[in-house]
Structures are given as structure tokens and as C-alpha cells.
N, CA and C of each residue as an Amber inpcrd file, in Angstrom:
protein
   156
-136.1990000-108.4490000 -27.5150000-135.6910000-109.6060000 -26.7870000
-134.6790000-110.3830000 -27.6220000-135.0280000-110.6410000 -28.8680000
-134.1100000-111.3920000 -29.7340000-132.7990000-110.6350000 -29.9360000
-132.9000000-109.3300000 -30.0160000-131.6810000-108.5210000 -30.1900000
-130.7650000-108.6760000 -28.9880000-131.3310000-108.6600000 -27.7850000
-130.5110000-108.8140000 -26.5780000-129.8500000-110.1940000 -26.5330000
-130.5870000-111.2230000 -26.9290000-130.0330000-112.5830000 -26.9280000
-128.8730000-112.6730000 -27.9130000-129.0630000-112.1520000 -29.1050000
-127.9960000-112.2040000 -30.1130000-126.7750000-111.4010000 -29.6580000
-127.0440000-110.2430000 -29.0720000-125.9390000-109.4100000 -28.5890000
-125.1580000-110.1480000 -27.5120000-125.8590000-110.8230000 -26.6180000
-125.1870000-111.5660000 -25.5510000-124.3660000-112.7240000 -26.1120000
-124.9220000-113.4400000 -27.0910000-124.1770000-114.5550000 -27.6850000
-122.9290000-114.0570000 -28.4090000-123.0410000-112.9500000 -29.1060000
-121.8790000-112.3900000 -29.7820000-120.8350000-111.9180000 -28.7710000
-121.3190000-111.3400000 -27.6640000-120.4150000-110.9090000 -26.6080000
-119.6560000-112.1030000 -26.0320000-120.3820000-113.1970000 -25.7650000
-119.7200000-114.3910000 -25.2150000-118.7010000-114.9510000 -26.1940000
-119.0200000-114.9320000 -27.4890000-118.0760000-115.4200000 -28.4940000
-116.8130000-114.5520000 -28.5070000-117.0210000-113.2340000 -28.4000000
-115.8730000-112.3170000 -28.3980000-115.0140000-112.5320000 -27.1560000
-115.6460000-112.7460000 -26.0070000-114.9050000-112.9920000 -24.7740000
-114.0930000-114.2810000 -24.8870000-114.7200000-115.3330000 -25.4310000
-113.9810000-116.5950000 -25.6200000-112.7880000-116.4010000 -26.5480000
-112.9710000-115.6240000 -27.6050000-111.8700000-115.3940000 -28.5420000
-110.7400000-114.6370000 -27.8580000-111.0870000-113.6460000 -27.0500000
-110.0510000-112.8780000 -26.3490000-109.3180000-113.7680000 -25.3590000
-110.0350000-114.6130000 -24.6430000-109.3910000-115.5050000 -23.6880000
-108.4880000-116.5070000 -24.4000000-108.9160000-117.0220000 -25.5270000
-108.0840000-117.9640000 -26.2770000-106.8140000-117.2830000 -26.7650000
-106.9460000-116.0500000 -27.2300000-105.7740000-115.3020000 -27.6940000
-104.8200000-115.0550000 -26.5370000-105.3730000-114.6530000 -25.3830000
-104.5470000-114.3910000 -24.2020000-103.8010000-115.6540000 -23.7730000
-104.4920000-116.7960000 -23.7630000-103.8560000-118.0400000 -23.3540000
-102.7630000-118.4550000 -24.3310000-103.0010000-118.2280000 -25.6250000
-101.9790000-118.5590000 -26.6240000-100.7560000-117.6690000 -26.4640000
-100.9740000-116.3830000 -26.2140000 -99.8470000-115.4680000 -26.0030000
 -99.0510000-115.8760000 -24.7680000 -99.7600000-116.2410000 -23.7000000
 -99.0780000-116.6470000 -22.4670000 -98.2720000-117.9250000 -22.6890000
 -98.8380000-118.8710000 -23.4110000 -98.1190000-120.1210000 -23.6770000
 -96.8620000-119.8490000 -24.5100000 -96.9790000-118.9630000 -25.4910000
 -95.8110000-118.6220000 -26.3100000 -94.7390000-117.9480000 -25.4580000
 -95.1570000-117.0580000 -24.5680000 -94.2140000-116.3790000 -23.6760000
 -93.5140000-117.3850000 -22.7680000 -94.2750000-118.3160000 -22.1890000
 -93.6770000-119.2970000 -21.2920000 -92.7110000-120.2160000 -22.0300000
 -93.0500000-120.5770000 -23.2870000 -92.1160000-121.3900000 -24.0760000
 -90.8210000-120.6280000 -24.3210000 -90.9380000-119.3460000 -24.6320000
 -89.7380000-118.5390000 -24.8770000 -88.8950000-118.4340000 -23.6110000
 -89.5460000-118.2320000 -22.4740000 -88.8060000-118.1320000 -21.2140000
 -88.1030000-119.4440000 -20.9080000 -88.7790000-120.5550000 -21.1040000
 -88.1470000-121.8500000 -20.8400000 -86.9720000-122.0890000 -21.7780000
 -87.1250000-121.6900000 -23.0500000 -86.0350000-121.8660000 -24.0080000
 -84.8280000-121.0220000 -23.6000000 -85.0720000-119.7900000 -23.1620000
 -83.9700000-118.9100000 -22.7640000 -83.2960000-119.4250000 -21.5050000
 -84.0950000-119.8140000 -20.5210000 -83.4970000-120.2720000 -19.2660000
 -82.8050000-121.6240000 -19.4380000 -83.2060000-122.4010000 -20.4420000
 -82.5550000-123.6960000 -20.6610000 -81.1270000-123.5080000 -21.1630000
 -80.8730000-122.4490000 -21.9270000 -79.5370000-122.2470000 -22.4780000
 -78.7300000-121.2370000 -21.6750000 -79.3700000-120.5690000 -20.7090000
 -78.6560000-119.5610000 -19.9220000 -77.7120000-120.2500000 -18.9460000
 -76.5480000-119.6750000 -18.7510000 -75.6320000-120.2640000 -17.7610000
 -76.2280000-120.1490000 -16.3560000 -75.8760000-121.0990000 -15.5140000
 -76.4200000-121.0820000 -14.1550000 -75.7950000-119.9470000 -13.3710000
 -76.4900000-119.4990000 -12.3660000 -75.9570000-118.4510000 -11.5020000
 -76.2610000-117.0460000 -11.9760000 -77.1110000-116.9080000 -12.9950000
 -77.4260000-115.5640000 -13.4590000 -78.3550000-114.8560000 -12.4870000
 -79.1510000-115.6150000 -11.7490000 -80.0300000-115.0180000 -10.7520000
 -80.9990000-114.0380000 -11.3710000 -81.1780000-112.9030000 -10.7120000
 -82.1220000-111.9050000 -11.1990000 -81.4390000-110.8840000 -12.1080000
 -80.1650000-111.0600000 -12.3470000 -79.3760000-110.1690000 -13.2110000
 -79.4080000-108.7310000 -12.6740000 -79.2670000-108.6200000 -11.3740000
 -79.2030000-107.2800000 -10.7600000 -77.8820000-106.6160000 -11.0900000
 -77.9130000-105.3010000 -11.1810000 -76.6790000-104.5660000 -11.4630000
 -75.7810000-104.6120000 -10.2330000 -74.4830000-104.7270000 -10.4300000
 -73.5740000-104.7650000  -9.2760000 -73.5710000-103.4220000  -8.5530000
 -73.3930000-103.5070000  -7.2430000 -73.3330000-102.2770000  -6.4490000
 -72.0280000-101.5550000  -6.7140000 -72.1000000-100.2460000  -6.7460000
 -70.8650000 -99.4860000  -6.9990000 -70.3540000 -98.8450000  -5.7240000
């Protein structure tokens, strides 16, 4: 019983760590996107290739 409890607590700690890492990565990505779009000229749109 004690082994299962400890295993579950360690699992929850690992899940929290993974979620924190994921949220930090997402926040860094969003900051980078905002920085790029702030300096990008307007009218770039989706940057689709022109039709030939």
C-alpha cells in the first residue's frame, strides 16, 4: 500500500513538472511570436507563395 501511495505521489510530481515545462515553453513561443509580429511589416498575411 505504501509503495502505491509513494508511486502515485511521484507520478503527480512528474506530471506537474511536465505541465510547468510545457507552459514555460508555450509562453516563450508566444513571446517570440509577438516580438516577430511587432517588427514585421503590415500586410504580410499568411505569407502564401504567389500563384504562378
